[in-house]
């Protein structure tokens, strides 16, 4: 199975994952796919994407509700894709219906997603499929990470992905020559799948952004993955012995950075960028004065977002990291594009009950450079550093020269002293519930998430409230 062949493969399997709307990389991949097809012939090339192709941080994706990405996948001639959490959690079912049901010219495969009302998969979503290439029958099963609490709010019923793989594999194994799992689950579950579910030839991975430059072989299963952001495209050369019915694999990852963008793909990106900028040019607010932002210290724009989260969730307190916002706002018109540029993260509001002790300890951490300057990656965050905590409903007095974690001398919650053993209702963001950044904020109880709303929508609403803007300039953090 691991022997390296010198003869031309029967089929070249190309796979991408976690591009996250690095659209220029997708254009480079399109050129590479075209080159491989030209060399081997279209019937000898199978092209798959393993999810998170879309990311709303890009204007082209945000303004088109993902249609820019679909156009690039169509243009490159992908055979099949599965969806990742960036598709499933940042777009509504209606938007996905339009993208994958009306515009996609490839098959979409995901076995563990069902509409919560009908208990059926959408018509455009298959649990598995069989694709024929060079006389070889390839069985494809797709699965995606099961963020159940979040998907329920978007009317999805998401089931155990490994159970669905096992069920689909039983049905497909005797009908195909090569069984492939398109897995947006992460490396840990991919390895477990390889160990526990018989009959799988290839697992093409995603989600945890792991790069496997050669296949990881577990039993008779080859586990592959191509990293993140379109930096590499995965390639598996496949030879098939039609007498013994045995496949042979040679896996690698091909770097994309030095490649030239396919002109047709570049033109698609340019068209969607122009259309996106026009769509996002609508004016959402007009400011009488600038709203400054600082990631290192309290600022009006951070205060405004914290107040918005408090109001949106009907909470006692609003808390958010200032690093969610990337720039100040100047006086004058504010457009939807401005908001997208300063707050590109697909982060959702949430509401929780949190003890006064956890709030106090988190506020102490927010005074420390190791938290303020901490780089954060993933979990929806599209900024650079964590930043301090912006708050609303709190007045905090602190002594800057005191020892770390002992600088705060007074915290008032809407005028009353904070009590360590009391539970407060806090409006904040979903990222904190994953234990990211200010880790003590994950200890909330009775957590409620708000989807499909993003925090830039919260900010848009606040920018239309002149009283809220005026209040954002009032100090919450007081050095004494």
Coordinates of C-alpha atoms in Angstrom, one line a residue:
X1 CA 0.0 0.0 0.0
X2 CA 2.9 2.4 0.7
X3 CA 5.0 1.5 -2.4
X4 CA 5.8 4.6 -4.5
X5 CA 5.0 4.0 -8.1
X6 CA 6.8 5.6 -11.0
X7 CA 4.0 5.0 -13.6
X8 CA 1.3 7.6 -14.1
X9 CA -1.6 7.3 -11.5
X10 CA -5.0 6.1 -12.7
X11 CA -6.6 9.1 -10.8
X12 CA -5.2 12.2 -9.2
X13 CA -7.3 13.3 -6.2
X14 CA -6.9 17.0 -5.4
X15 CA -8.3 18.3 -2.1
X16 CA -8.6 21.7 -0.4
X17 CA -9.8 22.7 3.0
X18 CA -10.1 25.7 5.3
X19 CA -9.4 28.3 2.6
X20 CA -11.4 30.8 4.7
X21 CA -12.0 33.1 1.7
X22 CA -8.3 33.6 0.9
X23 CA -9.7 34.0 -2.6
X24 CA -6.4 34.7 -4.3
X25 CA -5.2 31.3 -3.1
X26 CA -8.4 29.7 -4.5
X27 CA -7.5 31.3 -7.8
X28 CA -4.0 29.8 -7.6
X29 CA -5.6 26.4 -6.9
X30 CA -7.8 26.8 -9.9
X31 CA -4.7 27.2 -12.1
X32 CA -3.1 24.1 -10.5
X33 CA -6.3 22.1 -11.0
X34 CA -6.4 23.2 -14.7
X35 CA -2.7 22.2 -15.1
X36 CA -3.3 18.7 -13.6
X37 CA -6.4 18.2 -15.7
X38 CA -4.5 19.2 -18.8
X39 CA -1.7 16.7 -18.0
X40 CA -3.8 13.7 -16.9
X41 CA -7.2 14.3 -18.5
X42 CA -10.5 15.3 -16.9
X43 CA -11.6 11.7 -16.3
X44 CA -8.5 11.1 -14.3
X45 CA -8.8 14.0 -11.9
X46 CA -11.1 14.1 -8.8
X47 CA -11.4 17.5 -7.0
X48 CA -12.9 17.9 -3.6
X49 CA -13.2 20.7 -1.0
X50 CA -13.5 19.7 2.7
X51 CA -15.3 22.8 4.0
X52 CA -14.7 26.3 5.4
X53 CA -14.1 27.6 1.9
X54 CA -16.2 30.6 2.9
X55 CA -15.4 33.3 5.5
X56 CA -17.4 36.4 6.0
X57 CA -14.3 38.4 6.8
X58 CA -13.9 39.0 3.0
X59 CA -16.1 41.7 1.3
X60 CA -16.7 39.3 -1.6
X61 CA -18.1 36.6 0.6
X62 CA -20.0 38.9 3.0
X63 CA -21.7 40.9 0.4
X64 CA -22.7 38.0 -1.8
X65 CA -23.7 35.6 1.0
X66 CA -21.1 33.2 -0.2
X67 CA -21.9 33.2 -3.9
X68 CA -18.4 34.5 -4.7
X69 CA -17.0 31.3 -3.2
X70 CA -19.5 29.1 -5.1
X71 CA -18.6 30.8 -8.4
X72 CA -14.9 30.0 -7.7
X73 CA -15.6 26.4 -6.9
X74 CA -17.7 26.2 -10.1
X75 CA -15.1 27.8 -12.2
X76 CA -12.4 25.4 -10.9
X77 CA -14.6 22.4 -11.7
X78 CA -14.8 20.9 -8.2
X79 CA -16.7 17.5 -8.2
X80 CA -18.0 17.6 -4.6
X81 CA -17.7 19.5 -1.4
X82 CA -18.7 19.2 2.2
X83 CA -19.6 22.2 4.5
X84 CA -17.6 23.4 7.4
X85 CA -18.7 25.4 10.4
X86 CA -18.0 28.7 8.6
X87 CA -20.7 27.7 6.1
X88 CA -23.0 26.1 8.5
X89 CA -22.9 28.7 11.4
X90 CA -22.4 32.0 9.6
X91 CA -25.1 31.6 6.9
X92 CA -28.8 31.0 7.3
X93 CA -30.5 27.9 5.8
X94 CA -32.1 30.2 3.3
X95 CA -28.7 31.6 2.2
X96 CA -27.3 28.1 2.0
X97 CA -30.3 26.9 -0.1
X98 CA -29.6 29.7 -2.6
X99 CA -25.8 29.1 -2.7
X100 CA -25.7 25.3 -2.8
X101 CA -29.2 24.6 -4.1
X102 CA -29.4 27.2 -6.9
X103 CA -25.9 28.1 -7.9
X104 CA -23.5 25.2 -7.2
X105 CA -22.6 22.9 -10.1
X106 CA -21.0 20.4 -7.9
X107 CA -22.4 17.9 -5.4
X108 CA -22.6 18.8 -1.7
X109 CA -22.1 15.9 0.7
X110 CA -22.8 16.0 4.4
X111 CA -24.4 13.1 6.3
X112 CA -25.0 14.5 9.8
X113 CA -27.1 17.6 9.0
X114 CA -30.9 17.6 9.0
X115 CA -33.5 20.4 9.0
X116 CA -34.9 20.6 12.5
X117 CA -38.5 20.9 11.3
X118 CA -38.7 18.4 8.5
X119 CA -36.1 16.0 9.9
X120 CA -34.8 15.7 6.4
X121 CA -31.7 16.9 4.6
X122 CA -32.1 19.8 2.2
X123 CA -32.6 18.6 -1.4
X124 CA -29.1 19.8 -2.3
X125 CA -27.4 17.9 0.5
X126 CA -26.5 14.3 0.0
X127 CA -25.3 12.0 2.8
X128 CA -23.0 10.2 0.3
X129 CA -22.4 9.9 -3.4
X130 CA -20.6 7.8 -5.9
X131 CA -18.4 9.4 -8.6
X132 CA -16.8 7.5 -11.4
X133 CA -13.3 8.4 -12.6
X134 CA -11.2 6.3 -15.0
X135 CA -13.5 3.3 -14.5
X136 CA -13.0 3.5 -10.7
X137 CA -16.0 4.0 -8.4
X138 CA -15.3 6.5 -5.6
X139 CA -17.6 6.6 -2.7
X140 CA -17.7 9.9 -0.9
X141 CA -19.2 10.5 2.6
X142 CA -19.2 14.0 4.1
X143 CA -19.5 15.1 7.8
X144 CA -19.0 18.3 9.7
X145 CA -18.3 19.2 13.3
X146 CA -21.4 19.0 15.5
X147 CA -21.8 22.3 17.3
X148 CA -25.2 21.2 18.5
X149 CA -26.2 24.2 20.7
X150 CA -25.3 26.7 18.0
X151 CA -26.9 24.8 15.1
X152 CA -30.2 24.4 17.0
X153 CA -30.6 28.2 16.8
X154 CA -30.3 28.0 13.0
X155 CA -32.9 25.2 12.8
X156 CA -30.4 22.4 12.1
X157 CA -30.6 19.0 13.8
X158 CA -26.9 17.9 13.8
X159 CA -26.2 14.3 14.6
X160 CA -23.1 12.3 15.8
X161 CA -20.8 12.4 12.7
X162 CA -19.0 9.1 13.5
X163 CA -22.3 7.3 13.7
X164 CA -23.4 8.7 10.4
X165 CA -20.0 7.7 8.8
X166 CA -20.4 4.2 10.1
X167 CA -23.9 3.8 8.7
X168 CA -23.1 5.3 5.3
X169 CA -19.9 3.2 5.1
X170 CA -21.8 0.0 5.6
X171 CA -24.1 0.9 2.7
X172 CA -21.4 2.1 0.3
X173 CA -18.5 -0.2 0.9
X174 CA -19.7 -3.0 -1.4
X175 CA -20.7 -0.6 -4.1
X176 CA -17.4 1.3 -4.5
X177 CA -13.7 0.6 -5.2
X178 CA -12.4 3.5 -3.0
X179 CA -14.2 4.8 0.0
X180 CA -13.3 8.5 1.0
X181 CA -14.5 10.5 4.0
X182 CA -14.7 14.2 3.5
X183 CA -14.2 15.1 7.2
X184 CA -14.6 18.6 8.6
X185 CA -14.1 17.2 12.1
X186 CA -10.5 17.8 13.0
X187 CA -7.5 15.5 13.4
X188 CA -8.5 13.9 16.7
X189 CA -11.8 12.5 15.3
X190 CA -10.2 11.6 12.0
X191 CA -7.7 9.4 13.8
X192 CA -10.5 7.9 15.9
X193 CA -12.6 7.3 12.8
X194 CA -9.7 5.5 11.1
X195 CA -9.2 3.3 14.2
X196 CA -12.9 2.4 14.8
X197 CA -14.7 2.3 11.5
X198 CA -13.7 -0.4 9.0
X199 CA -13.6 -0.2 5.3
X200 CA -12.3 3.5 4.9
X201 CA -9.6 4.0 2.4
X202 CA -9.0 7.7 2.7
X203 CA -9.9 10.4 5.2
X204 CA -9.5 13.9 3.9
X205 CA -9.4 16.2 6.9
X206 CA -10.1 19.8 7.9
X207 CA -11.3 22.1 10.7
X208 CA -8.2 22.0 12.9
X209 CA -6.0 23.4 10.2
X210 CA -3.5 20.5 10.4
X211 CA -1.0 19.9 7.6
X212 CA -0.1 16.3 6.8
X213 CA 2.5 16.6 4.1
X214 CA 2.4 12.8 3.7
X215 CA -0.5 10.5 4.7
X216 CA -0.7 9.3 8.2
X217 CA -1.5 5.6 7.8
X218 CA -3.7 4.0 10.5
X219 CA -4.4 0.4 9.8
X220 CA -5.4 0.4 6.1
X221 CA -6.7 4.0 6.2
X222 CA -4.7 6.9 4.9
X223 CA -5.4 10.2 6.7
X224 CA -4.6 13.4 4.7
X225 CA -5.0 17.2 5.2
X226 CA -3.8 20.3 3.5
X227 CA -3.4 22.8 6.3
X228 CA -5.1 26.2 6.1
X229 CA -5.8 29.3 4.0
X230 CA -5.0 27.7 0.7
X231 CA -1.3 27.6 1.4
X232 CA -1.3 24.0 0.1
X233 CA -3.4 21.8 -2.0
X234 CA -3.6 18.2 -1.1
X235 CA -2.8 15.6 -3.8
X236 CA -3.3 11.9 -3.6
X237 CA -2.1 9.8 -6.6
X238 CA -4.2 6.7 -6.9
X239 CA -3.4 3.4 -8.7
X240 CA -6.0 0.8 -8.9
X241 CA -5.5 -2.9 -9.6
X242 CA -8.6 -4.0 -11.4
X243 CA -7.8 -7.7 -10.9
X244 CA -7.2 -7.6 -7.1
X245 CA -9.6 -4.6 -6.6
X246 CA -6.9 -3.0 -4.4
X247 CA -6.0 0.7 -4.5
X248 CA -2.6 2.1 -3.9
X249 CA -2.0 5.7 -2.6
X250 CA 0.7 8.3 -2.6
X251 CA -0.2 11.5 -0.8
X252 CA 1.5 14.9 -0.7
X253 CA 0.7 18.6 -0.3
X254 CA 1.6 21.0 -3.1
X255 CA 2.4 24.6 -2.1
X256 CA 0.4 27.3 -3.9
X257 CA 2.1 30.6 -3.0
X258 CA 4.4 30.8 -6.0
X259 CA 1.7 29.9 -8.5
X260 CA 0.0 32.4 -10.7
X261 CA -3.7 33.1 -10.3
X262 CA -6.0 31.6 -13.0
X263 CA -7.2 34.7 -15.0
X264 CA -10.8 33.5 -15.0
X265 CA -10.8 33.1 -11.2
X266 CA -9.1 36.5 -10.7
X267 CA -11.8 38.1 -12.8
X268 CA -14.5 36.4 -10.7
X269 CA -12.9 37.9 -7.5
X270 CA -12.7 41.3 -9.1
X271 CA -16.3 41.3 -10.2
X272 CA -17.6 40.2 -6.7
X273 CA -15.3 42.7 -5.0
X274 CA -16.8 45.6 -7.1
X275 CA -20.3 44.3 -6.5
X276 CA -19.7 43.8 -2.8
X277 CA -18.2 47.2 -2.2
X278 CA -21.3 48.7 -3.9
X279 CA -23.7 46.6 -1.8
X280 CA -21.9 47.5 1.4
X281 CA -21.9 51.2 0.6
X282 CA -25.2 51.8 2.2
X283 CA -25.1 54.4 5.0
X284 CA -26.0 52.9 8.4
X285 CA -25.3 56.0 10.6
X286 CA -24.0 59.5 10.6
X287 CA -21.6 60.5 13.4
X288 CA -21.4 64.1 14.7
X289 CA -17.9 63.4 16.2
X290 CA -15.3 60.6 15.9
X291 CA -15.5 57.4 18.0
X292 CA -12.0 56.4 19.0
X293 CA -10.9 52.9 19.6
X294 CA -8.0 51.5 21.6
X295 CA -7.2 47.8 22.1
X296 CA -4.9 48.7 25.1
X297 CA -7.2 50.9 27.2
X298 CA -10.8 52.0 27.5
X299 CA -12.3 53.8 24.5
X300 CA -15.7 55.0 23.4
X301 CA -16.1 52.5 20.5
X302 CA -15.3 49.6 22.8
X303 CA -17.7 50.9 25.4
X304 CA -20.4 51.3 22.8
X305 CA -20.1 47.6 21.7
X306 CA -20.2 46.5 25.4
X307 CA -23.3 48.6 26.0
X308 CA -24.9 47.1 22.8
X309 CA -24.3 43.6 24.0
X310 CA -25.8 44.4 27.4
X311 CA -28.9 45.8 25.7
X312 CA -29.2 43.1 23.1
X313 CA -29.2 40.4 25.7
X314 CA -31.1 42.3 28.4
X315 CA -28.3 41.8 30.8
X316 CA -26.9 43.5 34.0
X317 CA -23.5 43.9 32.5
X318 CA -21.9 44.0 29.1
X319 CA -18.4 42.6 28.5
X320 CA -16.4 42.3 25.3
X321 CA -12.7 42.3 24.4
X322 CA -11.6 45.5 22.6
X323 CA -9.6 43.4 20.1
X324 CA -12.9 42.5 18.4
X325 CA -12.8 46.0 16.8
X326 CA -10.0 46.9 14.4
X327 CA -10.2 50.7 13.9
X328 CA -11.8 53.9 15.1
X329 CA -14.7 55.6 13.3
X330 CA -14.4 59.1 12.0
X331 CA -17.1 61.8 12.0
X332 CA -19.6 61.7 9.1
X333 CA -21.2 58.8 7.3
X334 CA -20.6 55.2 8.4
X335 CA -21.3 52.5 5.8
X336 CA -22.0 48.8 6.2
X337 CA -18.6 48.3 4.6
X338 CA -17.0 50.4 7.3
X339 CA -18.6 48.2 9.9
X340 CA -17.5 45.1 8.2
X341 CA -13.9 46.4 7.9
X342 CA -13.7 47.3 11.6
X343 CA -15.5 44.2 12.9
X344 CA -15.1 41.3 10.4
X345 CA -15.3 38.5 12.9
X346 CA -18.4 36.2 12.6
X347 CA -18.8 36.4 16.4
X348 CA -22.3 36.0 18.0
X349 CA -23.7 37.7 21.1
X350 CA -24.5 35.5 24.1
X351 CA -26.0 35.8 27.5
X352 CA -24.9 34.0 30.7
X353 CA -25.0 34.0 34.4
X354 CA -21.5 34.6 35.8
X355 CA -20.3 34.9 39.4
X356 CA -18.9 38.2 40.7
X357 CA -15.7 36.4 41.4
X358 CA -15.1 35.4 37.8
X359 CA -16.0 38.9 36.6
X360 CA -13.6 40.5 39.1
X361 CA -10.7 38.1 38.2
X362 CA -11.3 38.7 34.5
X363 CA -11.2 42.5 35.0
X364 CA -7.9 42.1 36.8
X365 CA -6.5 40.2 33.8
X366 CA -7.7 43.0 31.5
X367 CA -5.2 45.3 33.1
X368 CA -2.2 43.0 32.2
X369 CA -0.2 43.3 29.0
X370 CA 0.1 39.5 28.6
X371 CA -3.7 39.5 28.1
X372 CA -4.1 42.8 26.3
X373 CA -1.4 41.9 23.7
X374 CA -2.2 38.2 23.4
X375 CA -2.5 37.0 19.8
X376 CA -5.7 35.0 19.2
X377 CA -6.4 32.7 16.3
X378 CA -9.5 30.9 15.3
X379 CA -12.9 30.4 17.1
X380 CA -14.4 33.1 14.8
X381 CA -11.9 35.7 15.8
X382 CA -10.6 37.7 12.8
X383 CA -8.6 40.4 14.7
X384 CA -5.0 40.4 15.8
X385 CA -4.8 40.6 19.6
X386 CA -7.2 40.0 22.5
X387 CA -7.2 43.6 23.8
X388 CA -8.5 44.8 27.2
X389 CA -12.1 44.4 28.3
X390 CA -14.6 46.9 27.3
X391 CA -17.6 47.0 29.8
X392 CA -21.0 48.5 30.5
X393 CA -22.9 48.6 33.7
X394 CA -19.7 48.6 35.7
X395 CA -17.6 51.3 37.3
X396 CA -14.1 50.1 38.2
X397 CA -11.5 51.9 40.3
X398 CA -7.9 50.6 40.2
X399 CA -4.4 51.5 41.3
X400 CA -2.0 51.1 38.3
X401 CA 1.0 50.6 40.5
X402 CA -0.4 47.8 42.6
X403 CA 0.8 44.2 42.1
X404 CA -0.7 42.3 39.2
X405 CA -4.1 40.8 39.9
X406 CA -4.5 43.1 42.9
X407 CA -5.0 46.5 41.2
X408 CA -8.8 46.8 41.5
X409 CA -10.0 48.4 44.7
X410 CA -13.7 48.9 43.8
X411 CA -16.2 47.5 41.4
X412 CA -19.8 48.9 41.2
X413 CA -22.5 47.1 39.3
X414 CA -25.1 49.7 38.3
X415 CA -24.1 51.6 41.4
X416 CA -24.0 48.7 43.9
X417 CA -20.8 46.9 45.1
X418 CA -19.9 43.7 43.2
X419 CA -20.4 40.6 45.3
X420 CA -18.1 37.7 44.6
X421 CA -20.7 35.0 45.4
X422 CA -23.6 36.6 43.4
X423 CA -24.6 35.5 39.9
X424 CA -24.9 38.4 37.4
X425 CA -26.5 38.3 34.0
X426 CA -23.8 39.2 31.5
X427 CA -24.1 40.0 27.8
X428 CA -21.0 39.0 26.0
X429 CA -19.7 37.0 23.0
X430 CA -19.7 33.3 22.1
X431 CA -15.9 33.2 21.8
X432 CA -15.5 33.4 25.6
X433 CA -17.6 30.3 26.2
X434 CA -14.9 28.3 24.4
X435 CA -12.3 29.4 27.0
X436 CA -10.5 31.7 24.6
X437 CA -8.8 34.8 25.8
X438 CA -10.2 35.7 29.2
X439 CA -10.7 32.1 30.2
X440 CA -12.6 32.6 33.4
X441 CA -15.5 33.9 31.4
X442 CA -16.2 30.4 30.1
X443 CA -17.5 29.5 33.6
X444 CA -20.9 31.0 33.0
X445 CA -24.2 29.2 33.6
X446 CA -27.4 29.1 31.6
X447 CA -25.7 30.2 28.5
X448 CA -27.9 31.4 25.6
X449 CA -26.5 32.1 22.1
X450 CA -27.9 34.6 19.6
X451 CA -27.8 33.4 16.0
X452 CA -27.6 34.4 13.2
X453 CA -26.8 37.9 14.6
X454 CA -23.2 39.1 14.5
X455 CA -21.7 41.7 16.9
X456 CA -21.3 44.1 14.0
X457 CA -25.1 44.1 13.8
X458 CA -25.2 45.0 17.5
X459 CA -22.8 47.8 16.8
X460 CA -24.9 49.1 13.9
X461 CA -27.9 49.4 16.1
X462 CA -26.0 51.3 18.7
X463 CA -24.6 53.7 16.2
X464 CA -28.1 54.8 15.4
X465 CA -28.7 55.7 19.1
X466 CA -27.4 59.2 19.9
X467 CA -27.9 58.7 23.6
X468 CA -25.9 55.5 23.5
X469 CA -23.1 57.3 21.7
X470 CA -23.0 60.0 24.3
X471 CA -23.0 57.5 27.1
X472 CA -20.0 55.6 25.5
X473 CA -17.8 58.6 26.3
X474 CA -18.4 58.2 30.0
X475 CA -15.5 56.5 31.9
X476 CA -16.0 53.0 33.3
X477 CA -12.3 52.4 34.3
X478 CA -11.0 55.0 36.8
X479 CA -7.3 55.1 37.9
X480 CA -7.0 56.3 41.5

